[in-house]
Amino acid sequence: MLDGPAQLKMSSVLLMLLLSTVNAGTLLEKGSLRREARRLSCVRCCGPSEEPVSVASSRSTRMSYDLTYSVPKVQPTIDITILKGEKGDMGEKGITGGAGKAGERGLRGYNGRKGQKGQVGPPGNSCKLHYAAFSVGRRKPLHSSDYFQHVTFDTELVNLYKHFSMFTGKFFCYVPGIYFFNLNVHTWNFKETYLHIMQNNKEVAILYAQPSDRSIMQSQSLMLELQEGDEVWVRMFKRERENGIYSEESDIYITFNGHLIKPAIE
């Protein structure tokens, strides 16, 4: 048995040991909690089909991510106008490409101007056309100015099927056969009158009147057998004397007539 002072001393020692044990346990518990918290902060929650990522790989990923965005990218600025060179020569022409598809049809254009009237065309079947007739006149007098001078007419009296051309002053035969022609002129005082009725380039009849102190009407008539394409016309023939025929604007003194008598094919 211990006396009183010895028991008190022992109790003090036991109390100190108990306190130290409690403090050590508390420190150990705190250290384990800290390690548990640190371990839990590094673990990634995952689904049942995923595997947990190791702490080392998560740390490496985080470090690489931090480094990528922490280092700024420096992009140099280059003035393109300084580096631009002179314009080069034109290159050779390339190979012609294939033809493209036809485009859509465009809009209709404006109507053009009306053209000039064309010459009279040939008639239809000559077997069905057995008529030809013309009668033309001249209102202006005419003086011969050359050795041969073509006589034209300015007034159309009858021109069936337009076989007589007012532009050329010639009758064109479209229907072969026998024709009758008649030329009437008015002579001029003290002037000679000398005209030819022509078949193509050959004179076939002459209308002549000697110079006189008075003017008279002079006429010439004949029949001709014409082939298709033959032309009949009138020309003035100048000799040593002055040649002329007379007419007026108000009256017709000069006429040239012709008509078909009998066609070659009936």
Coordinates of C-alpha atoms in Angstrom, one line a residue:
M1 CA 0.0 0.0 0.0
L2 CA 1.3 3.4 -1.0
D3 CA 1.0 6.4 1.3
G4 CA -0.9 9.5 0.3
P5 CA 1.9 11.4 -1.4
A6 CA 3.0 8.5 -3.4
Q7 CA -0.5 7.8 -4.7
L8 CA -0.9 11.4 -5.7
K9 CA 2.3 11.3 -7.6
M10 CA 1.3 8.1 -9.4
S11 CA -2.1 9.6 -10.3
S12 CA -0.4 12.6 -11.9
V13 CA 1.9 10.4 -14.0
L14 CA -1.1 8.3 -15.2
L15 CA -3.0 11.4 -16.0
M16 CA -0.1 12.8 -18.1
L17 CA 0.2 9.5 -20.0
L18 CA -3.5 9.4 -20.7
L19 CA -3.5 12.9 -22.0
S20 CA -0.5 12.2 -24.2
T21 CA -2.3 9.1 -25.5
V22 CA -5.4 11.1 -26.3
N23 CA -3.4 13.8 -28.1
A24 CA -1.5 11.3 -30.1
G25 CA -4.7 9.6 -31.2
T26 CA -6.2 12.9 -32.1
L27 CA -3.2 13.8 -34.2
L28 CA -3.2 10.4 -35.9
E29 CA -6.9 10.8 -36.7
K30 CA -6.4 14.3 -38.1
G31 CA -3.5 13.1 -40.3
S32 CA -5.6 10.1 -41.6
L33 CA -8.5 12.5 -42.3
R34 CA -6.2 14.8 -44.2
R35 CA -4.7 12.0 -46.3
E36 CA -8.2 10.6 -46.9
A37 CA -9.4 14.0 -48.1
R38 CA -6.4 14.4 -50.3
R39 CA -6.9 10.9 -51.7
L40 CA -10.6 11.6 -52.3
S41 CA -9.9 14.9 -54.2
C42 CA -7.7 13.0 -56.7
V43 CA -10.2 10.3 -57.5
R44 CA -12.6 10.8 -60.5
C45 CA -16.1 9.6 -60.3
C46 CA -17.0 7.4 -63.2
G47 CA -19.8 5.3 -64.4
P48 CA -20.0 1.6 -64.2
S49 CA -18.7 1.1 -67.7
E50 CA -15.7 3.4 -67.2
E51 CA -12.4 2.7 -65.5
P52 CA -11.0 5.2 -62.9
V53 CA -8.2 7.4 -64.1
S54 CA -5.0 7.3 -62.2
V55 CA -3.9 10.2 -60.1
A56 CA -0.7 10.5 -62.2
S57 CA -2.5 10.6 -65.5
S58 CA -5.1 13.2 -64.2
R59 CA -2.2 15.3 -62.8
S60 CA -0.3 15.1 -66.2
T61 CA -3.5 16.1 -68.1
R62 CA -4.1 19.0 -65.8
M63 CA -0.5 20.2 -66.0
S64 CA -0.5 20.0 -69.8
Y65 CA -3.8 21.8 -70.0
D66 CA -2.6 24.5 -67.7
L67 CA 0.6 24.9 -69.7
T68 CA -1.3 25.2 -73.1
Y69 CA -3.4 28.1 -72.0
S70 CA -0.9 29.7 -69.7
V71 CA 1.7 30.3 -72.5
P72 CA 0.5 33.0 -75.0
K73 CA 0.9 32.4 -78.7
V74 CA 2.8 35.0 -80.6
Q75 CA 1.8 35.4 -84.3
P76 CA 4.0 37.7 -86.3
T77 CA 2.3 40.4 -88.5
I78 CA 3.8 40.7 -92.1
D79 CA 3.1 43.6 -94.4
I80 CA 2.0 41.9 -97.7
T81 CA 2.5 45.1 -99.7
I82 CA 6.2 45.0 -99.0
L83 CA 6.5 41.4 -100.3
K84 CA 4.3 42.0 -103.5
G85 CA 6.3 41.9 -106.7
E86 CA 5.8 43.4 -110.1
K87 CA 3.1 42.1 -112.4
G88 CA 4.3 39.2 -114.5
D89 CA 3.9 38.6 -118.2
M90 CA 0.7 37.0 -119.6
G91 CA 1.0 33.3 -119.9
E92 CA 0.3 31.2 -123.0
K93 CA -3.3 30.6 -124.0
G94 CA -4.6 27.4 -122.6
I95 CA -6.4 24.6 -124.4
T96 CA -9.9 25.4 -125.5
G97 CA -12.4 23.8 -123.2
G98 CA -15.3 21.6 -124.3
A99 CA -18.5 23.2 -125.6
G100 CA -21.0 24.0 -122.9
K101 CA -24.6 23.1 -122.8
A102 CA -27.0 25.1 -125.0
G103 CA -28.6 28.0 -123.1
E104 CA -32.2 28.8 -122.9
R105 CA -33.8 30.6 -125.9
G106 CA -33.7 34.4 -125.5
L107 CA -36.5 36.9 -125.9
R108 CA -37.7 37.8 -129.3
G109 CA -36.0 40.9 -130.7
Y110 CA -37.5 44.0 -132.2
N111 CA -38.9 43.9 -135.7
G112 CA -36.5 45.2 -138.3
R113 CA -37.1 47.8 -140.9
K114 CA -39.2 46.9 -143.9
G115 CA -36.9 45.9 -146.8
Q116 CA -37.1 47.2 -150.4
K117 CA -39.5 45.6 -152.8
G118 CA -37.9 42.8 -154.8
Q119 CA -38.0 42.1 -158.5
V120 CA -40.9 40.2 -159.9
G121 CA -40.3 36.5 -159.9
P122 CA -41.2 34.1 -162.6
P123 CA -44.8 33.0 -162.9
G124 CA -46.0 29.5 -162.1
N125 CA -46.6 26.7 -164.5
S126 CA -46.6 28.3 -168.0
C127 CA -49.2 25.7 -169.2
K128 CA -51.8 27.4 -167.0
L129 CA -50.7 31.0 -167.7
H130 CA -51.6 32.1 -171.3
Y131 CA -51.9 35.9 -170.8
A132 CA -49.4 38.7 -171.1
A133 CA -50.0 42.4 -171.8
F134 CA -48.5 45.8 -171.1
S135 CA -49.0 49.4 -172.0
V136 CA -46.6 52.1 -170.7
G137 CA -46.1 55.8 -171.4
R138 CA -43.6 58.6 -171.0
R139 CA -44.5 62.2 -169.9
K140 CA -41.0 63.8 -170.4
P141 CA -39.4 64.7 -173.7
L142 CA -36.0 63.0 -174.5
H143 CA -33.0 64.2 -176.4
S144 CA -30.3 61.8 -177.5
S145 CA -27.0 62.4 -175.6
D146 CA -25.1 59.4 -176.9
Y147 CA -24.8 57.1 -179.9
F148 CA -27.3 54.7 -178.3
Q149 CA -29.7 55.7 -175.6
H150 CA -32.1 53.5 -173.7
V151 CA -35.7 54.8 -173.6
T152 CA -37.4 54.4 -170.3
F153 CA -41.0 55.0 -169.3
D154 CA -42.6 56.7 -166.2
T155 CA -46.3 55.9 -166.5
E156 CA -47.8 52.4 -166.1
L157 CA -51.1 52.0 -167.9
V158 CA -51.4 48.2 -168.0
N159 CA -48.8 45.7 -166.7
L160 CA -50.3 42.3 -166.4
Y161 CA -48.4 40.1 -163.9
K162 CA -45.7 42.8 -164.0
H163 CA -43.9 41.3 -167.0
F164 CA -42.8 44.8 -168.0
S165 CA -40.1 46.3 -165.6
M166 CA -40.5 50.0 -165.1
F167 CA -37.0 50.1 -163.6
T168 CA -35.2 48.7 -166.7
G169 CA -37.8 49.7 -169.3
K170 CA -37.8 46.2 -170.7
F171 CA -40.5 43.6 -171.4
F172 CA -39.5 40.1 -170.1
C173 CA -41.1 37.1 -171.8
Y174 CA -42.3 34.5 -169.4
V175 CA -44.8 32.9 -171.7
P176 CA -43.3 31.8 -175.1
G177 CA -45.5 32.5 -178.1
I178 CA -46.4 35.1 -180.7
Y179 CA -46.6 38.8 -179.5
F180 CA -47.7 42.1 -181.0
F181 CA -45.8 45.3 -180.2
N182 CA -46.6 48.9 -181.0
L183 CA -44.5 52.1 -180.5
N184 CA -46.0 55.6 -180.8
V185 CA -44.0 58.8 -180.5
H186 CA -44.4 62.5 -181.1
T187 CA -41.7 64.1 -183.3
W188 CA -40.0 67.4 -182.5
N189 CA -39.9 70.4 -184.8
F190 CA -36.7 70.6 -186.8
K191 CA -35.3 67.5 -185.1
E192 CA -34.8 64.0 -186.4
T193 CA -36.6 61.0 -184.9
Y194 CA -34.8 57.7 -185.0
L195 CA -35.6 54.8 -182.7
H196 CA -35.1 51.0 -182.7
I197 CA -37.4 48.3 -181.3
M198 CA -35.0 45.8 -179.8
Q199 CA -35.3 42.0 -179.2
N200 CA -32.5 41.2 -176.7
N201 CA -29.5 43.0 -178.3
K202 CA -30.7 43.0 -181.9
E203 CA -32.8 45.8 -183.6
V204 CA -35.8 44.3 -185.3
A205 CA -37.8 47.4 -186.3
I206 CA -37.0 51.1 -186.9
L207 CA -39.3 54.1 -186.3
Y208 CA -38.0 57.1 -188.3
A209 CA -39.1 60.6 -189.1
Q210 CA -37.2 63.3 -191.0
P211 CA -36.8 66.8 -189.5
S212 CA -39.8 69.1 -190.3
D213 CA -41.1 72.5 -189.4
R214 CA -44.1 70.8 -187.8
S215 CA -44.4 67.9 -185.3
I216 CA -46.3 64.8 -186.1
M217 CA -47.3 61.5 -184.5
Q218 CA -45.3 58.6 -185.7
S219 CA -46.0 54.9 -185.1
Q220 CA -44.4 51.5 -185.7
S221 CA -46.0 48.0 -185.1
L222 CA -44.8 44.4 -185.5
M223 CA -45.2 40.9 -184.3
L224 CA -42.4 38.8 -182.8
E225 CA -42.1 35.1 -181.8
L226 CA -40.5 35.1 -178.4
Q227 CA -38.9 32.4 -176.3
E228 CA -39.0 32.4 -172.5
G229 CA -36.3 34.8 -171.3
D230 CA -36.4 37.1 -174.3
E231 CA -36.5 40.9 -173.7
V232 CA -38.1 43.6 -175.9
W233 CA -37.2 47.3 -175.4
V234 CA -36.7 50.6 -177.2
R235 CA -33.5 52.6 -177.8
M236 CA -32.8 56.0 -179.5
F237 CA -30.2 56.0 -182.3
K238 CA -28.2 59.2 -182.8
R239 CA -26.7 60.1 -186.1
E240 CA -25.2 63.4 -187.4
R241 CA -28.4 65.3 -186.7
E242 CA -30.0 66.1 -183.4
N243 CA -32.4 63.4 -182.3
G244 CA -35.4 63.8 -180.0
I245 CA -39.0 62.9 -179.1
Y246 CA -41.5 65.2 -177.5
S247 CA -44.0 64.8 -174.6
E248 CA -45.5 66.9 -171.8
E249 CA -46.2 66.4 -168.1
S250 CA -49.9 67.0 -168.6
D251 CA -50.2 64.7 -171.6
I252 CA -48.7 61.4 -172.8
Y253 CA -47.3 61.5 -176.4
I254 CA -45.0 58.5 -176.1
T255 CA -46.4 55.0 -175.6
F256 CA -45.1 51.4 -175.9
N257 CA -47.5 48.5 -176.0
G258 CA -47.4 44.7 -176.3
H259 CA -49.6 41.6 -175.7
L260 CA -49.6 37.9 -176.3
I261 CA -51.5 36.7 -179.4
K262 CA -50.9 33.0 -179.3
P263 CA -48.9 31.0 -176.7
A264 CA -46.5 28.4 -177.8
I265 CA -48.2 25.7 -175.6
E266 CA -52.0 25.7 -175.3

